[in-house]
mmCIF file of C-alpha atoms in Angstrom:
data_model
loop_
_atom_site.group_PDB
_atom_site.id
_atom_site.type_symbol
_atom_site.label_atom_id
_atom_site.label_comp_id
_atom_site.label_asym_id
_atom_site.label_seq_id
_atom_site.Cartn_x
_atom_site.Cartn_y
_atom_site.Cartn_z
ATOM 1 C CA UNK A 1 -18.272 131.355 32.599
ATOM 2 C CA UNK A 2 -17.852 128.708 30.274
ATOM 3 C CA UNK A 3 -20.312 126.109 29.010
ATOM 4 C CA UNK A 4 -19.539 123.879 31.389
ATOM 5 C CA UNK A 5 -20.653 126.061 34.795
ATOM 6 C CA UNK A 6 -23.540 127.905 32.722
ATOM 7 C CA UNK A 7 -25.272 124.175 32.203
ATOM 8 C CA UNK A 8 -24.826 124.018 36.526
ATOM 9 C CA UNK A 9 -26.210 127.573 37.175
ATOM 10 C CA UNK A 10 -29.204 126.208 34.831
ATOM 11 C CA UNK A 11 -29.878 123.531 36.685
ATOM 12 C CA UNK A 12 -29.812 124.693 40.144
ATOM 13 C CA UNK A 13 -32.071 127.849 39.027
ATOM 14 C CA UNK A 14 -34.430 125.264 37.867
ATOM 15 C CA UNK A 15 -34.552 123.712 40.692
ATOM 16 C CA UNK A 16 -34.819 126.030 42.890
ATOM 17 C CA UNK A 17 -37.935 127.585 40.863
ATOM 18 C CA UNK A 18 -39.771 124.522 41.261
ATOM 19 C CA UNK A 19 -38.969 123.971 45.057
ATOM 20 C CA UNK A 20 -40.511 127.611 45.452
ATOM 21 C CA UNK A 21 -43.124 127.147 43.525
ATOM 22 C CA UNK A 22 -46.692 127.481 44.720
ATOM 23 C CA UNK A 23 -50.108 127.086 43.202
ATOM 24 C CA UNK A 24 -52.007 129.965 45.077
ATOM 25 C CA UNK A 25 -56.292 128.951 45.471
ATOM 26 C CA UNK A 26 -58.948 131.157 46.989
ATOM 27 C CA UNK A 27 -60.618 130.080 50.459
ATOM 28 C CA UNK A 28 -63.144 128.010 48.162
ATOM 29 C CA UNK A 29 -61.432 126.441 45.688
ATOM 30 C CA UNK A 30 -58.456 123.958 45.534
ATOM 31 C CA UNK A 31 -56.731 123.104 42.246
ATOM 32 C CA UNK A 32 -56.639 119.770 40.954
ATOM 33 C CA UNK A 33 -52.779 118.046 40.489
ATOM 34 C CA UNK A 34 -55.008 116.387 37.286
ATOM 35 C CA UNK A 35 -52.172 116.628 34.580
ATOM 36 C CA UNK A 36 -49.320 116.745 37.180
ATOM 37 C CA UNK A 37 -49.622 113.667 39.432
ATOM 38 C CA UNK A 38 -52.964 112.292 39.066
ATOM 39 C CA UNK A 39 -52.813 108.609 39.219
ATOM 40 C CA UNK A 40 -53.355 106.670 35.659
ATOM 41 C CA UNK A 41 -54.278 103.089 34.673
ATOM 42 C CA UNK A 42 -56.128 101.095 32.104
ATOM 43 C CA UNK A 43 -58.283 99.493 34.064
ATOM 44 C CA UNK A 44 -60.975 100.459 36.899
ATOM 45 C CA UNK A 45 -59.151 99.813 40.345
ATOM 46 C CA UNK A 46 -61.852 100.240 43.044
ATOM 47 C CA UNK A 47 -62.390 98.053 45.334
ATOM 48 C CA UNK A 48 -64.228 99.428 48.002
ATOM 49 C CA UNK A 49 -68.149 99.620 45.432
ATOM 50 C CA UNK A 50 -69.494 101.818 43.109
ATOM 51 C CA UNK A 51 -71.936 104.014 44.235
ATOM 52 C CA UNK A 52 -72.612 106.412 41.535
ATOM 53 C CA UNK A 53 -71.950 106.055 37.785
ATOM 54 C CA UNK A 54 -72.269 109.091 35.394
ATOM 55 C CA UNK A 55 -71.315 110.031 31.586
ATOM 56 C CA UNK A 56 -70.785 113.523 30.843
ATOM 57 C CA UNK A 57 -71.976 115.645 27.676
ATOM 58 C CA UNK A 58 -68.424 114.275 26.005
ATOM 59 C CA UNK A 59 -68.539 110.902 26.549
ATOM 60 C CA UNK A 60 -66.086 110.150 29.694
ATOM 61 C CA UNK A 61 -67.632 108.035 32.463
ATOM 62 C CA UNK A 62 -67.226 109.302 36.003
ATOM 63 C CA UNK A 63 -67.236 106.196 38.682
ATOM 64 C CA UNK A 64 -68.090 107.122 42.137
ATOM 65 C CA UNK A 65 -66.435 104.570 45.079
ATOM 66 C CA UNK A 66 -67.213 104.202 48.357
ATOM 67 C CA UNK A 67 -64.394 105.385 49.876
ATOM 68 C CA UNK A 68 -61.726 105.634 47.338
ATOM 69 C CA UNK A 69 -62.594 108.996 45.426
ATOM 70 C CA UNK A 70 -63.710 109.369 41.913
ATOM 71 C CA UNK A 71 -62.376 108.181 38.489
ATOM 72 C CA UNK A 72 -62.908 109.451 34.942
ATOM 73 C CA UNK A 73 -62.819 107.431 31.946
ATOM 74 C CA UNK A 74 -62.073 108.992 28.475
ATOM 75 C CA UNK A 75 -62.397 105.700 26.416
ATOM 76 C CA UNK A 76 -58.583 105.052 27.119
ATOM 77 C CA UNK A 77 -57.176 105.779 30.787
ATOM 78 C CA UNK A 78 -58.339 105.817 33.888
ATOM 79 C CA UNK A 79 -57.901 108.682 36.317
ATOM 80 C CA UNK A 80 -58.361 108.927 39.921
ATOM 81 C CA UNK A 81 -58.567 111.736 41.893
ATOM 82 C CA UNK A 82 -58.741 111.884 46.259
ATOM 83 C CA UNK A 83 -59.062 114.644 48.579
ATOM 84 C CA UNK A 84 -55.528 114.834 47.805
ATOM 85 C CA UNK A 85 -56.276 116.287 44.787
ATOM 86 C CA UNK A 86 -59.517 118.626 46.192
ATOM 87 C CA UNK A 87 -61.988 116.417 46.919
ATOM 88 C CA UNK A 88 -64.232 117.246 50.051
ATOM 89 C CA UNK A 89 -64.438 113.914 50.515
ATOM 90 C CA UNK A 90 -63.736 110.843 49.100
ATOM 91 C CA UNK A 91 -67.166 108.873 49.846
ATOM 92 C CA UNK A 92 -68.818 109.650 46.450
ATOM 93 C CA UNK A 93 -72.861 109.895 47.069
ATOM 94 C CA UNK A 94 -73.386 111.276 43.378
ATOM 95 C CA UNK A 95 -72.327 112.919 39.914
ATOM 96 C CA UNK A 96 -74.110 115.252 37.166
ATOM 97 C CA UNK A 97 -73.569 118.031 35.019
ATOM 98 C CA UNK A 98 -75.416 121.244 34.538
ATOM 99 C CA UNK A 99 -75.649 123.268 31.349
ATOM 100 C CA UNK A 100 -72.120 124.677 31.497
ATOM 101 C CA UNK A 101 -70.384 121.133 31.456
ATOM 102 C CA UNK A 102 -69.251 121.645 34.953
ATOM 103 C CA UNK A 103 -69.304 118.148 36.611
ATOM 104 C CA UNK A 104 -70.894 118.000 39.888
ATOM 105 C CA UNK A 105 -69.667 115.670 42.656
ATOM 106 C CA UNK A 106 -71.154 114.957 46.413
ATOM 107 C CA UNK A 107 -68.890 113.809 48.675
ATOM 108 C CA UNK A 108 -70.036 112.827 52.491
ATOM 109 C CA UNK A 109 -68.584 115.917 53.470
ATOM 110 C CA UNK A 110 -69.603 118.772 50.501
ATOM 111 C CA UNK A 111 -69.501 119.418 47.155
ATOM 112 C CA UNK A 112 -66.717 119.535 44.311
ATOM 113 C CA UNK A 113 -67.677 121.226 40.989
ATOM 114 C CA UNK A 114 -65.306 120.304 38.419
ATOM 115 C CA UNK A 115 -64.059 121.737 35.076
ATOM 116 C CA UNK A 116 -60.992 122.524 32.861
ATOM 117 C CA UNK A 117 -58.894 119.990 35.532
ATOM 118 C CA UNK A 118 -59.662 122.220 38.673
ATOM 119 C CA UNK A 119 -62.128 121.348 41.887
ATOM 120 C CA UNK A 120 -63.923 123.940 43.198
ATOM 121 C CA UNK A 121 -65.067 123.450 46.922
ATOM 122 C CA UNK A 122 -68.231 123.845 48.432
ATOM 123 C CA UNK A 123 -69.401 123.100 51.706
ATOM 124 C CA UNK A 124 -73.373 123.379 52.828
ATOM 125 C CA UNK A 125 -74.435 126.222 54.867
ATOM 126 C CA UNK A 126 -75.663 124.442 57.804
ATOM 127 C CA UNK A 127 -75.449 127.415 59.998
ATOM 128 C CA UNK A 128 -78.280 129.365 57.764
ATOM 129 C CA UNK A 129 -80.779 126.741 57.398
ATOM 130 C CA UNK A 130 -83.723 127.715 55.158
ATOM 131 C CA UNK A 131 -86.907 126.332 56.389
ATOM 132 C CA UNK A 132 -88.404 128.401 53.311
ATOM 133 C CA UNK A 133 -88.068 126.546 50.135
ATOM 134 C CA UNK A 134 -89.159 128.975 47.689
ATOM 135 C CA UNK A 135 -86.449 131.866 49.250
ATOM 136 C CA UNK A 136 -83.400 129.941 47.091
ATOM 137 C CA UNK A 137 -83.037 128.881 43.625
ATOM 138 C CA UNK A 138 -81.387 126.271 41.513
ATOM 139 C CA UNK A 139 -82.257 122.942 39.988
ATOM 140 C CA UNK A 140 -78.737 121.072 41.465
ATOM 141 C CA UNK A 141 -79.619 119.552 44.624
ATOM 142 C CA UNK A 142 -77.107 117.040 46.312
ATOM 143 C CA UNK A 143 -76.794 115.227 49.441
ATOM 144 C CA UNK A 144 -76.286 117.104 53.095
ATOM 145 C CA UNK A 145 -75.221 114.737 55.565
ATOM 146 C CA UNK A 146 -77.343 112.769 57.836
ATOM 147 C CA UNK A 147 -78.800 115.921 58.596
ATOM 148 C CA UNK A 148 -82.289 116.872 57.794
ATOM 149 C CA UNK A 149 -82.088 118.379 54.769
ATOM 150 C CA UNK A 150 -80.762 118.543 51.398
ATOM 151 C CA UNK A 151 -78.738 120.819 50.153
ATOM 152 C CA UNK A 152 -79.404 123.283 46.795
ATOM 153 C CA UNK A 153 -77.147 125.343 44.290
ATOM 154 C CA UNK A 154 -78.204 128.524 43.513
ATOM 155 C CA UNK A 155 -75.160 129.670 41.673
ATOM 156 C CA UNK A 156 -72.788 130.676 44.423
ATOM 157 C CA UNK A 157 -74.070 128.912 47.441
ATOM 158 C CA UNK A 158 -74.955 125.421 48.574
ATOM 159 C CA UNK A 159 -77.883 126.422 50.657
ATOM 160 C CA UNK A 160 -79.239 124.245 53.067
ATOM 161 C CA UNK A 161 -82.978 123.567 52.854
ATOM 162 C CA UNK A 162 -84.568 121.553 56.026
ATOM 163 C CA UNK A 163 -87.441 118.957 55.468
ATOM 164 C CA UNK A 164 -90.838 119.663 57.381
ATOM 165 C CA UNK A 165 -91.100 116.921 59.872
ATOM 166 C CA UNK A 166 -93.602 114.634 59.201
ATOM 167 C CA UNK A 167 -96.675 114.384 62.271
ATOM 168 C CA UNK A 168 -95.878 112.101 65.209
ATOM 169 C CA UNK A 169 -92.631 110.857 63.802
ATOM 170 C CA UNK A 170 -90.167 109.451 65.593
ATOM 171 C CA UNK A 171 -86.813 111.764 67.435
ATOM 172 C CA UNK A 172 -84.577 109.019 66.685
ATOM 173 C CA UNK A 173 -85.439 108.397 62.804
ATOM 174 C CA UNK A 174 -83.052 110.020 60.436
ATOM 175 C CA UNK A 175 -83.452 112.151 57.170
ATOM 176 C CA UNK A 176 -80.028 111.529 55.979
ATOM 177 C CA UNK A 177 -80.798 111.636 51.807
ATOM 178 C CA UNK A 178 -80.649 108.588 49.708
ATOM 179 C CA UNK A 179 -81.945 109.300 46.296
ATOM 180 C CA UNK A 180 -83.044 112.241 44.210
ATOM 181 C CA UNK A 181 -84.752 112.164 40.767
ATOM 182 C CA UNK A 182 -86.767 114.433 39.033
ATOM 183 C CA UNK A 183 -89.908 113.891 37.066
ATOM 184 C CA UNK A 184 -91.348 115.274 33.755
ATOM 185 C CA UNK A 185 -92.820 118.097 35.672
ATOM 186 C CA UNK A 186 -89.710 119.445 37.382
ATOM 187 C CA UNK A 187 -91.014 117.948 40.483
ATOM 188 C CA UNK A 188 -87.798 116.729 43.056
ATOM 189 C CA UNK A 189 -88.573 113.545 44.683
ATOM 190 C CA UNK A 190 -86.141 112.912 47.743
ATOM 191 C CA UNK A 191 -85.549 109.679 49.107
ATOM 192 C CA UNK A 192 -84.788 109.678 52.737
ATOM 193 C CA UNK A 193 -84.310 106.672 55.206
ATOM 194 C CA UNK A 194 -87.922 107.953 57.075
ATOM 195 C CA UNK A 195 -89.897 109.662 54.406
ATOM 196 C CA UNK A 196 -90.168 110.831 51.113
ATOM 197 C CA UNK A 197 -90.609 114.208 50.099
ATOM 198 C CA UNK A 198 -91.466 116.068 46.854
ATOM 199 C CA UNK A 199 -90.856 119.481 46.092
ATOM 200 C CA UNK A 200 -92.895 121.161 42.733
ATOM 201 C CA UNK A 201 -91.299 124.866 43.046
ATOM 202 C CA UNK A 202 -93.932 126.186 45.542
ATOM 203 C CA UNK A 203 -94.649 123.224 47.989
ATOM 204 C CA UNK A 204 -92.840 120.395 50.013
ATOM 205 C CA UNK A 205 -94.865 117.544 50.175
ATOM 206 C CA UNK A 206 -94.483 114.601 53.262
ATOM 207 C CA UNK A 207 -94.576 110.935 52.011
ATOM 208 C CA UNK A 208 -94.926 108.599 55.076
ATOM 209 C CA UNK A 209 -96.667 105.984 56.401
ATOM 210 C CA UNK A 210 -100.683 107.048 55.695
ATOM 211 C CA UNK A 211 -99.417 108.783 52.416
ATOM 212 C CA UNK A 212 -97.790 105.276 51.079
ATOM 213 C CA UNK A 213 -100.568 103.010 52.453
ATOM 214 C CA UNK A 214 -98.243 101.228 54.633
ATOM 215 C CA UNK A 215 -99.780 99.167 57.091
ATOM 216 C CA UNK A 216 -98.457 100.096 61.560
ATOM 217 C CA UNK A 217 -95.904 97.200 60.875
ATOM 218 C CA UNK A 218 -94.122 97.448 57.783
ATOM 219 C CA UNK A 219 -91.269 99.896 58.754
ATOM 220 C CA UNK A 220 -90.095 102.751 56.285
ATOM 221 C CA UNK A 221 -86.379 102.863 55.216
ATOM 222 C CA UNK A 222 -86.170 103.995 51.779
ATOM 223 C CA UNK A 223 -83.015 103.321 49.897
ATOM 224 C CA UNK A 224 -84.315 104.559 45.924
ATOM 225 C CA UNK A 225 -86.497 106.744 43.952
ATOM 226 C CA UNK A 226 -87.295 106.893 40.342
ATOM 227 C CA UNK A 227 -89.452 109.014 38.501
ATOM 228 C CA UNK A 228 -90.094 107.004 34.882
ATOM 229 C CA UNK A 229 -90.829 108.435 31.706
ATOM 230 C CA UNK A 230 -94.596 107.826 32.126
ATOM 231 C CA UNK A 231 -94.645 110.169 35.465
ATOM 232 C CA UNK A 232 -94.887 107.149 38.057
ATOM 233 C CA UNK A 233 -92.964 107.123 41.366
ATOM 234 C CA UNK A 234 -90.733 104.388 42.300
ATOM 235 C CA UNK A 235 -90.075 103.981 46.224
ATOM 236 C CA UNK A 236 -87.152 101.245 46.853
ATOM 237 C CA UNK A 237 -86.888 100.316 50.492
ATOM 238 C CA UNK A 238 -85.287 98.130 52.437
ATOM 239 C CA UNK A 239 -87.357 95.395 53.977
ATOM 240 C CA UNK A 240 -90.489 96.488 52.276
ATOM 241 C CA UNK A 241 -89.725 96.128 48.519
ATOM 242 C CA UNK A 242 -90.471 98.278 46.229
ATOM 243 C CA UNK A 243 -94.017 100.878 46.581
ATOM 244 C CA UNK A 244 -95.332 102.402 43.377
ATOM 245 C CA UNK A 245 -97.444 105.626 43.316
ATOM 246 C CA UNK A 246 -99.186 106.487 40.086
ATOM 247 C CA UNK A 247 -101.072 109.222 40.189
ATOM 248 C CA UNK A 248 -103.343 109.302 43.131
ATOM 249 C CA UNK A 249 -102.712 105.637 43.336
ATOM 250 C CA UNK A 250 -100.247 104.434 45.711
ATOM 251 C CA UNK A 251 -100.063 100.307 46.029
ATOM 252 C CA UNK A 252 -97.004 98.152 47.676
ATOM 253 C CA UNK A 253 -95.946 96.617 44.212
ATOM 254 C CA UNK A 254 -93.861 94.056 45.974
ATOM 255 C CA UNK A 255 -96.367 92.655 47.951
ATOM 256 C CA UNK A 256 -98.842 92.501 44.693
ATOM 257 C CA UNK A 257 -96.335 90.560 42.765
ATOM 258 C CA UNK A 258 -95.664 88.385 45.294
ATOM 259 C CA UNK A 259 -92.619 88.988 46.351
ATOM 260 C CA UNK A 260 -92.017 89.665 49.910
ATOM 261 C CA UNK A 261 -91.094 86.857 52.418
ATOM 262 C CA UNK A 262 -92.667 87.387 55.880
ATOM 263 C CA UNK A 263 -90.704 90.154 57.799
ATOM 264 C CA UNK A 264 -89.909 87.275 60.832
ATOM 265 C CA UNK A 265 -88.112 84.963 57.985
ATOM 266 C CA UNK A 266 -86.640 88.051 56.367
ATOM 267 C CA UNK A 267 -84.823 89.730 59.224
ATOM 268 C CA UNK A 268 -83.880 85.593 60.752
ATOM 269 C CA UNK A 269 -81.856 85.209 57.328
ATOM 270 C CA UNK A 270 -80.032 88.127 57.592
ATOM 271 C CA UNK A 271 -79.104 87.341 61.637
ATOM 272 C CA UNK A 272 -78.097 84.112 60.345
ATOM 273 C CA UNK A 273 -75.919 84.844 57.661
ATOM 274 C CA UNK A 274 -78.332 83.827 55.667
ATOM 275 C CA UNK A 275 -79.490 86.728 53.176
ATOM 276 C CA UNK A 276 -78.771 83.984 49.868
ATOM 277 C CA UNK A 277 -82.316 82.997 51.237
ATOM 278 C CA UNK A 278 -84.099 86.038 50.708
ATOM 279 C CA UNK A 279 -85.127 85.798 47.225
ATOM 280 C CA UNK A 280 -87.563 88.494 47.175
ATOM 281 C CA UNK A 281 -88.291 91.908 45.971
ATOM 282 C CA UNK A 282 -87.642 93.528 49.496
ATOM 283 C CA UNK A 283 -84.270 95.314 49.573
ATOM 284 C CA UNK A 284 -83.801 97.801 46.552
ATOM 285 C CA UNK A 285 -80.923 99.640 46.452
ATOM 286 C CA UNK A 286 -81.150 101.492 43.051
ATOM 287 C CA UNK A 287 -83.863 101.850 40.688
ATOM 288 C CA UNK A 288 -83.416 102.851 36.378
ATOM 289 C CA UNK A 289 -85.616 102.434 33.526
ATOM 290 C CA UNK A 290 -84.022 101.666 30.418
ATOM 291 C CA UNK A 291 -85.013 102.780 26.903
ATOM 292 C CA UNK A 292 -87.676 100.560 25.758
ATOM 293 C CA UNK A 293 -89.608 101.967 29.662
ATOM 294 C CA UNK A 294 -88.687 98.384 31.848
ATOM 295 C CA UNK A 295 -87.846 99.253 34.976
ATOM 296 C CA UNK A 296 -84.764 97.402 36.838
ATOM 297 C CA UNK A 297 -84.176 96.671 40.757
ATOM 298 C CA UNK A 298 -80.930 96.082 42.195
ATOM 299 C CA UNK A 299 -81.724 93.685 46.008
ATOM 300 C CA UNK A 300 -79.074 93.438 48.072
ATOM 301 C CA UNK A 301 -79.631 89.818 48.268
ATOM 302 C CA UNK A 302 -81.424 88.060 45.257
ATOM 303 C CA UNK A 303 -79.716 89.946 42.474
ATOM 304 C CA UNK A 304 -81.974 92.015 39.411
ATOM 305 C CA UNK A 305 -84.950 92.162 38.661
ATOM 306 C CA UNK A 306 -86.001 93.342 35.326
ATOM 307 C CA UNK A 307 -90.044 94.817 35.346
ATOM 308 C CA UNK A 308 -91.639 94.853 31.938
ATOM 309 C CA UNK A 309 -94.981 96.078 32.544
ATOM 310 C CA UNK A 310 -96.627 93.128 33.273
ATOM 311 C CA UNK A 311 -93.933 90.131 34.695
ATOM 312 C CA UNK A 312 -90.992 90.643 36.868
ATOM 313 C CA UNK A 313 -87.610 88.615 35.941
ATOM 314 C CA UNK A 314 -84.830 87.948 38.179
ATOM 315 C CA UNK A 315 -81.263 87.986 37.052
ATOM 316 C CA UNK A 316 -78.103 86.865 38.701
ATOM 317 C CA UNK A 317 -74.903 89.446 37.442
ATOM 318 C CA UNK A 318 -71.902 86.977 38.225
ATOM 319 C CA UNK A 319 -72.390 83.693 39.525
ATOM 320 C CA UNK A 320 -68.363 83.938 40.266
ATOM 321 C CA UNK A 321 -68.249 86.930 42.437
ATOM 322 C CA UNK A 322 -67.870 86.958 45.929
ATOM 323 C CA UNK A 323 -70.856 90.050 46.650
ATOM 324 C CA UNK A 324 -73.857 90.096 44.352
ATOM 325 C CA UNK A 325 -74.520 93.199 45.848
ATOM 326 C CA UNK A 326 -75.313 96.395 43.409
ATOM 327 C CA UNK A 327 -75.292 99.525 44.612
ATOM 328 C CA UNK A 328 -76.361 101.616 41.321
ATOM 329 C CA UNK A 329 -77.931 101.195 37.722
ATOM 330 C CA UNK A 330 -76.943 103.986 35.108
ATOM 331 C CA UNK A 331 -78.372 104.089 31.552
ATOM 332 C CA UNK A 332 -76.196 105.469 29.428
ATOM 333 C CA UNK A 333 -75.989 107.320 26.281
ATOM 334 C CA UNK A 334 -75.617 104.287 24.384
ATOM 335 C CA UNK A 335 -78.345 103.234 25.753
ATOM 336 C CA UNK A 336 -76.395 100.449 27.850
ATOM 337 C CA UNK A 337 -77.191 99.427 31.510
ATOM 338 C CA UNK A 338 -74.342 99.665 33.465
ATOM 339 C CA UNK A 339 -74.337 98.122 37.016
ATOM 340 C CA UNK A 340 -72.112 99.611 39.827
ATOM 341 C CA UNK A 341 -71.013 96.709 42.426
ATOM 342 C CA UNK A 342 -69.876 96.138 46.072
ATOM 343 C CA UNK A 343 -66.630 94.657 45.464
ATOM 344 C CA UNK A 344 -65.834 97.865 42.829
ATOM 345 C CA UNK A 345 -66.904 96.712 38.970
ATOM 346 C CA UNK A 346 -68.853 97.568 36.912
ATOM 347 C CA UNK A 347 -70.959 95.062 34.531
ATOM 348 C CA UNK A 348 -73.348 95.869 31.425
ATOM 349 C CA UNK A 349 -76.136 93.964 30.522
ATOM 350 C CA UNK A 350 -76.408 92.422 26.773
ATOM 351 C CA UNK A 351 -79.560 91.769 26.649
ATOM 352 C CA UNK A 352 -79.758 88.569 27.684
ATOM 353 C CA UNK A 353 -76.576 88.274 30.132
ATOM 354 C CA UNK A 354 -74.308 90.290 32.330
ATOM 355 C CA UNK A 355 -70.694 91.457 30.971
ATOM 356 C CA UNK A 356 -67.767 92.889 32.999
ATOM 357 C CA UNK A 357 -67.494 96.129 31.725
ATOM 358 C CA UNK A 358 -65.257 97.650 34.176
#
């Protein structure tokens, strides 16, 4: 054979390997295409809004979309991955990291645990609910669905842990999650759309109406919760404001600052168009504290509001863009506030201003 034909009979045994070739996964896990055919850019491409920004223990940022999958940031590129490349989903609800450096992601439809460029799959175990808290283990907890539950890693499995129903509650209300934070105790504080619910280890607690000092009109449909570094409990809903319970207190801190527009005017604006009106406290999205303890709103329609222990000041991100809408605040380990928006970017605030960061 001369050198000619051996060079051909390389190439087509080359070929032929790679056509062949198969990455083999087990039933739970799916391998990422990460180094192979993830796409790359230098900039943040989402257009479809943020909903969950996250830095791991190495520095990357991990941006959560809306229905466009999740990107990581290493200080230079940009990369995206889709259920294409093992996501469950690719509506992002939220990202962390436990003590391995695995990164965590919820998807509407399960959960992805990610590490060395390979997605593990794992989908909640809705046909074994626990109705017993204290029978699973785990301090990961993630959303489940507009079920009503939430759903816990113990390990190996995402269990599936239902919420006691709160007395005469409504058939029709849902339970679907929408915030989780955890306090200096270890106590899990779980945001629903009809009730909030804390959980110290031993006991599930029921948050509702009588529990929040609401009064038979104003209308629960939480959005946020934040437990701050001095142990209070910040309740973000929509059309209410914002309650605050501290300690056995529990008062409706919009109301006291004076920031609620009657409920009539409130929901007239919105059927009209009309939300550039509502310039209240009253629909809080996301909730942070940053690191000198003020605590920062994102409304849906009057912008942020920055809460430094005695006055509240309202902020406008960018004049320019089309949706002032924010859909998370992340502090990060530069101590930077980054804010996640509708429309997909991502500003930090200066200190005085708002800067496209993303």
């Amino acid at each position: 054979m001369n050198r000619k034909s051996k060079l051909i009979y390389l190439i087509i045994i080359l070929t032929l390997n790679f056509s062949c070739f198969e990455k083999k996964s087990t039933e739970n896990e799916v391998i990422s295409q990460e180094w192979v055919n993830t796409s790359q850019t230098d900039i943040l491409k989402f257009t479809s809004g943020i909903r969950a920004i996250f830095q791991d223990s190495k520095g990357n940022y991990w941006f959560g979309s809306h229905n466009e999958g999740v990107c990581k940031y290493d200080g230079n590129t940009f990369k995206y991955f889709t259920t294409n490349d093992g996501l469950q989903d690719n509506q992002i609800r939220s990202i962390q990291e436990d003590k391995n450096g695995i990164i965590w992601i919820a998807t509407a439809r399960g959960v992805n645990g990610y590490n060395e460029g390979k997605f593990t799959s794992y989908a909640t175990q809705f046909n074994a609910p626990k109705f017993d808290w204290n029978t699973t283990t785990g301090n990961l907890w993630f959303y489940a669905g507009e079920e009503e539950g939430i759903s816990r890693f113990d390990g190996i499995n995402l269990n599936y842990l239902v919420f006691p129903k709160p007395e005469n509650i409504d058939p029709y209300n849902s339970f679907g999650v929408t915030g989780i934070s955890i306090d200096k105790e270890e106590r899990v504080w779980i945001a629903t759309y009809s009730a909030l619910f804390s959980y110290d280890g031993e006991i599930v607690d029921v948050y509702e109406h009588e529990k929040l000092n609401l009064e038979d009109n104003e209308q629960i449909h939480i959005r946020s919760v934040l437990a701050d570094s001095k142990g209070r409990i910040w309740i973000g809903n929509n059309g209410i404001g914002v309650i605050l319970k501290s300690g056995d207190f529990t008062i409706h801190f919009s109301k006291e600052q004076g920031k609620l527009i009657p409920m009539k005017e409130f929901r007239s604006n919105i059927q009209n168009g009309q939300t550039n009106k509502n310039t209240g406290l009253q629909s809080v999205f996301a909730i942070e504290e940053d690191n000198e303890g003020n605590i920062w709103f994102a409304d849906r329609d009057s912008g942020v509001w920055k809460y430094n222990g005695e006055s509240l000041t309202n902020f406008t991100i960018d004049e320019g863009q089309k949706s002032q809408i924010i859909w998370d605040i992340y502090l990060d380990k530069n101590k930077t506030l980054l804010f996640g928006m509708e429309d997909g970017g991502v500003y930090k605030f200066n200190g005085k201003s708002f800067d496209k960061r993303f």
